[in-house]
Short mmCIF file of C-alpha atoms in Angstrom, two decimals:
data_model
loop_
_atom_site.label_atom_id
_atom_site.label_comp_id
_atom_site.label_asym_id
_atom_site.label_seq_id
_atom_site.Cartn_x
_atom_site.Cartn_y
_atom_site.Cartn_z
CA MET P 22 -24.37 19.93 -9.20
CA ALA P 23 -24.66 17.31 -11.26
CA HIS P 24 -24.55 14.23 -8.94
CA VAL P 25 -21.92 11.56 -9.44
CA SER P 26 -21.76 7.96 -8.51
CA ALA P 27 -19.55 5.93 -6.23
CA ALA P 28 -18.49 3.74 -9.29
CA GLU P 29 -17.55 7.16 -11.39
CA ARG P 30 -15.79 8.86 -8.41
CA ARG P 31 -13.78 5.90 -7.36
CA PRO P 32 -10.78 6.31 -10.38
CA GLN P 33 -11.00 9.72 -9.92
CA LEU P 34 -10.00 9.54 -6.13
CA ILE P 35 -7.43 7.03 -6.71
CA LYS P 36 -5.87 9.15 -9.46
CA ALA P 37 -6.02 11.84 -6.92
CA ALA P 38 -4.28 9.96 -4.07
CA ILE P 39 -1.76 8.65 -6.54
CA GLY P 40 -0.93 12.33 -7.61
CA LEU P 41 -0.81 13.23 -4.21
CA MET P 42 1.40 10.60 -2.46
CA ALA P 43 4.01 10.71 -5.64
CA ARG P 44 4.77 13.98 -5.07
CA GLU P 45 4.65 14.20 -1.16
CA GLY P 46 4.98 10.54 0.50
CA VAL P 47 2.31 8.21 1.80
CA ALA P 48 2.37 10.27 5.19
CA ALA P 49 0.70 13.56 3.24
CA GLY P 50 -2.15 10.98 2.03
CA SER P 51 -4.91 11.88 4.56
CA THR P 52 -8.54 11.34 3.31
CA ARG P 53 -8.77 15.11 3.86
CA ALA P 54 -6.00 16.03 1.60
CA ILE P 55 -6.81 13.60 -1.12
CA ALA P 56 -10.33 15.13 -1.12
CA ALA P 57 -9.09 18.62 -1.31
CA GLU P 58 -6.71 17.09 -4.54
CA LEU P 59 -9.92 16.46 -6.26
CA GLY P 60 -11.83 19.22 -4.88
CA VAL P 61 -14.55 17.07 -3.09
CA ALA P 62 -15.68 16.84 0.39
CA GLN P 63 -13.82 14.67 2.78
CA ALA P 64 -17.22 12.63 3.11
CA THR P 65 -16.83 11.96 -0.38
CA VAL P 66 -14.00 9.59 -0.07
CA HIS P 67 -15.30 7.87 2.95
CA TYR P 68 -18.60 6.99 1.12
CA THR P 69 -16.81 5.75 -1.78
CA PHE P 70 -14.02 3.78 -0.21
CA GLY P 71 -15.22 3.47 3.66
CA THR P 72 -11.52 3.68 5.26
CA LYS P 73 -8.13 5.40 4.45
CA GLU P 74 -6.91 1.83 4.24
CA GLU P 75 -9.28 0.72 1.68
CA LEU P 76 -8.21 3.54 -0.58
CA TYR P 77 -4.57 2.75 -0.01
CA ARG P 78 -5.17 -0.95 -1.29
CA ALA P 79 -7.18 0.71 -4.53
CA VAL P 80 -3.72 2.62 -5.17
CA MET P 81 -1.75 -0.25 -4.72
CA GLU P 82 -3.63 -2.39 -6.82
CA GLN P 83 -4.09 0.86 -9.75
CA LEU P 84 -0.10 0.93 -9.40
CA THR P 85 0.41 -2.57 -10.06
CA HIS P 86 -1.93 -2.97 -12.72
CA ASP P 87 -0.56 -0.10 -14.70
CA LEU P 88 2.74 -1.80 -14.34
CA ILE P 89 1.84 -5.08 -15.26
CA ASP P 90 0.13 -3.99 -18.15
CA GLN P 91 2.78 -2.26 -19.70
CA VAL P 92 5.39 -5.13 -19.00
CA THR P 93 2.93 -7.56 -20.70
CA ARG P 94 2.17 -5.50 -23.42
CA ALA P 95 6.18 -5.65 -24.32
CA ALA P 96 5.86 -9.85 -24.47
CA PRO P 97 7.60 -10.86 -27.84
CA THR P 98 5.70 -13.63 -29.97
CA ASP P 99 8.36 -14.76 -32.10
CA ALA P 100 11.47 -14.70 -29.48
CA SER P 101 13.32 -17.47 -28.28
CA PHE P 102 12.41 -18.24 -24.43
CA GLU P 103 15.90 -16.72 -23.50
CA ASP P 104 15.42 -13.37 -25.55
CA THR P 105 11.77 -13.27 -24.25
CA ILE P 106 12.90 -13.08 -20.92
CA VAL P 107 15.43 -10.52 -21.66
CA THR P 108 12.93 -8.67 -23.39
CA LEU P 109 10.34 -8.77 -20.42
CA ALA P 110 13.44 -7.71 -17.80
CA GLU P 111 14.02 -4.33 -20.09
CA ALA P 112 10.76 -3.72 -20.16
CA LEU P 113 10.08 -3.66 -16.47
CA TRP P 114 13.37 -1.88 -15.99
CA ARG P 115 12.31 0.95 -18.22
CA THR P 116 9.06 1.47 -16.42
CA VAL P 117 12.04 2.11 -13.45
CA LEU P 118 13.94 4.47 -15.19
CA GLU P 119 10.94 6.25 -17.11
CA GLN P 120 8.47 6.34 -14.10
CA PRO P 121 10.37 6.06 -10.96
CA ALA P 122 7.34 7.74 -8.94
CA PRO P 123 5.27 4.59 -9.23
CA HIS P 124 7.94 2.21 -7.67
CA GLN P 125 8.90 4.76 -5.08
CA LEU P 126 5.05 4.95 -3.95
CA LEU P 127 4.73 1.09 -4.36
CA THR P 128 7.64 0.79 -2.17
CA GLU P 129 6.58 3.67 0.64
CA LEU P 130 3.17 1.94 0.66
CA SER P 131 4.48 -1.96 1.04
CA MET P 132 6.51 -0.10 4.15
CA PHE P 133 3.82 1.28 5.55
CA ALA P 134 1.77 -1.67 5.06
CA LEU P 135 3.97 -3.94 6.94
CA ARG P 136 3.45 -1.82 9.86
CA THR P 137 -0.54 -1.48 9.41
CA PRO P 138 -2.48 -4.43 10.29
CA HIS P 139 -5.23 -3.36 8.27
CA LEU P 140 -3.22 -3.37 4.93
CA LYS P 141 -1.14 -6.39 5.49
CA GLU P 142 -3.65 -8.55 3.38
CA ALA P 143 -3.51 -5.85 0.74
CA LEU P 144 0.32 -6.00 0.60
CA GLN P 145 0.22 -9.85 0.79
CA SER P 146 -2.39 -9.52 -2.39
CA HIS P 147 -0.11 -7.37 -4.22
CA CYS P 148 3.07 -9.25 -3.79
CA SER P 149 0.96 -12.77 -4.70
CA GLU P 150 -0.43 -10.84 -7.79
CA VAL P 151 3.27 -9.89 -9.16
CA LEU P 152 4.47 -13.14 -8.26
CA ALA P 153 1.24 -14.99 -10.54
CA VAL P 154 1.79 -12.47 -13.24
CA THR P 155 5.18 -12.84 -13.41
CA THR P 156 5.06 -16.68 -13.30
CA ARG P 157 2.46 -16.64 -15.81
CA LEU P 158 4.79 -14.91 -18.47
CA VAL P 159 7.59 -17.22 -17.66
CA ASP P 160 5.24 -20.38 -18.48
CA GLN P 161 3.81 -18.71 -21.51
CA ALA P 162 7.49 -18.00 -22.76
CA ALA P 163 8.23 -21.21 -22.36
CA GLU P 164 5.06 -22.92 -23.47
CA ARG P 165 5.02 -20.69 -26.67
CA THR P 166 8.78 -21.83 -27.59
CA GLY P 167 8.40 -25.30 -26.55
CA HIS P 168 10.76 -24.90 -23.99
CA GLN P 169 11.15 -27.28 -21.06
CA LEU P 170 11.94 -25.72 -17.66
CA GLY P 171 14.61 -26.87 -15.72
CA GLN P 172 13.11 -25.26 -12.16
CA PRO P 173 9.28 -24.33 -11.56
CA ALA P 174 8.41 -21.13 -13.06
CA GLU P 175 7.61 -19.55 -9.61
CA THR P 176 10.90 -20.20 -8.80
CA PHE P 177 11.90 -18.08 -11.64
CA ALA P 178 9.97 -15.29 -10.47
CA ARG P 179 10.52 -15.38 -7.03
CA PHE P 180 14.54 -15.14 -7.60
CA PHE P 181 14.02 -12.50 -10.39
CA LEU P 182 11.72 -10.66 -8.40
CA ALA P 183 13.54 -10.40 -5.42
CA GLY P 184 16.70 -9.33 -7.49
CA PHE P 185 14.83 -6.57 -9.28
CA ASP P 186 13.15 -5.36 -6.15
CA GLY P 187 16.68 -4.73 -4.97
CA LEU P 188 18.15 -2.96 -7.79
CA THR P 189 15.18 -0.95 -8.01
CA MET P 190 15.95 0.47 -4.43
CA GLN P 191 19.47 1.26 -5.39
CA HIS P 192 18.08 3.19 -8.49
CA LEU P 193 16.01 4.99 -6.29
CA SER P 194 18.29 6.09 -3.37
CA LEU P 195 21.67 5.71 -5.21
CA PRO P 196 21.11 5.92 -8.92
CA ASP P 197 24.14 4.89 -11.22
CA GLU P 198 22.75 3.36 -14.56
CA GLU P 199 25.77 2.29 -16.00
CA ALA P 200 26.08 0.07 -13.16
CA GLU P 201 22.31 -0.91 -13.27
CA ARG P 202 22.61 -2.01 -16.55
CA VAL P 203 25.40 -4.67 -15.88
CA CYS P 204 23.49 -5.69 -12.71
CA LEU P 205 20.25 -6.36 -15.01
CA ARG P 206 21.98 -8.30 -17.22
CA ALA P 207 23.76 -10.10 -14.76
CA LEU P 208 20.45 -10.87 -13.05
CA VAL P 209 18.96 -12.03 -15.98
CA SER P 210 21.64 -14.10 -16.92
CA ALA P 211 21.53 -15.35 -13.17
CA VAL P 212 17.72 -16.43 -13.64
CA LEU P 213 18.56 -18.16 -16.88
CA ALA P 214 21.31 -19.94 -15.52
CA MET P 215 18.81 -21.45 -12.81
CA ASP P 216 17.21 -23.34 -15.81
CA SER P 217 19.24 -26.81 -15.94
CA GLY P 218 17.25 -28.25 -18.75
CA THR P 219 18.89 -25.01 -20.94
CA ALA P 220 22.28 -25.43 -18.98
CA ARG P 221 22.65 -28.84 -20.66
CA ARG P 222 21.51 -27.83 -24.12
CA GLY P 223 24.11 -24.97 -23.79
CA GLY P 224 21.96 -22.02 -23.52
CA GLY P 225 21.90 -20.68 -20.30
CA ALA P 226 22.45 -17.26 -20.84
CA PRO P 227 20.70 -14.70 -22.69
CA SER P 228 21.95 -14.41 -26.53
CA ARG P 229 24.96 -11.97 -26.70
CA SER P 230 23.13 -9.50 -28.67
CA ARG P 231 19.95 -9.07 -26.60
CA ALA P 232 22.14 -8.70 -23.21
CA GLN P 233 24.31 -6.20 -24.97
CA HIS P 234 21.35 -3.84 -25.60
CA ALA P 235 19.63 -4.52 -22.05
CA PRO P 236 18.75 -0.93 -20.90
#
């Protein structure tokens, strides 16, 4: 049998772990079960990652990067600041509607990490990256459009993510897509209303045409 390096095996094991845990939950993600999912020896998992916690960390990173990539690719290049924020929120919400499994798995892993000392740092890293990317997207939108923010970009990001996480949990546990569309529009409007600079110019809410087409 041809030798497969740890560098080659790593993404294979991450994919196998995501597939298994998305179907059966985090509790099912033992190194033995993940190895069986890929059809390799259990020792291969430990050789590649060292510990189950390191594999879980890698899974969180992969899920996060995949979602971030989808949202950043949706960022418009010629829209106003307000419409850019609406577009980004819509893009992120589409990942919830179309790919609920990654969001559920990230939620489960986050709760698991809170009770697992070796994973708390991984959770902090995950949350910090999501916050940093969201902050960067707000900053880039403001810079591109010449928009002067009335609050620090990180404040916008923290507020939006807090509301979005709650809306995602509601969708996973008690879905109601019509109500969720209303809530998403309200969340985006609330985020933009924080922008005192925009409020002074009379544009503190997403444009009516964009808001009406939120998913």
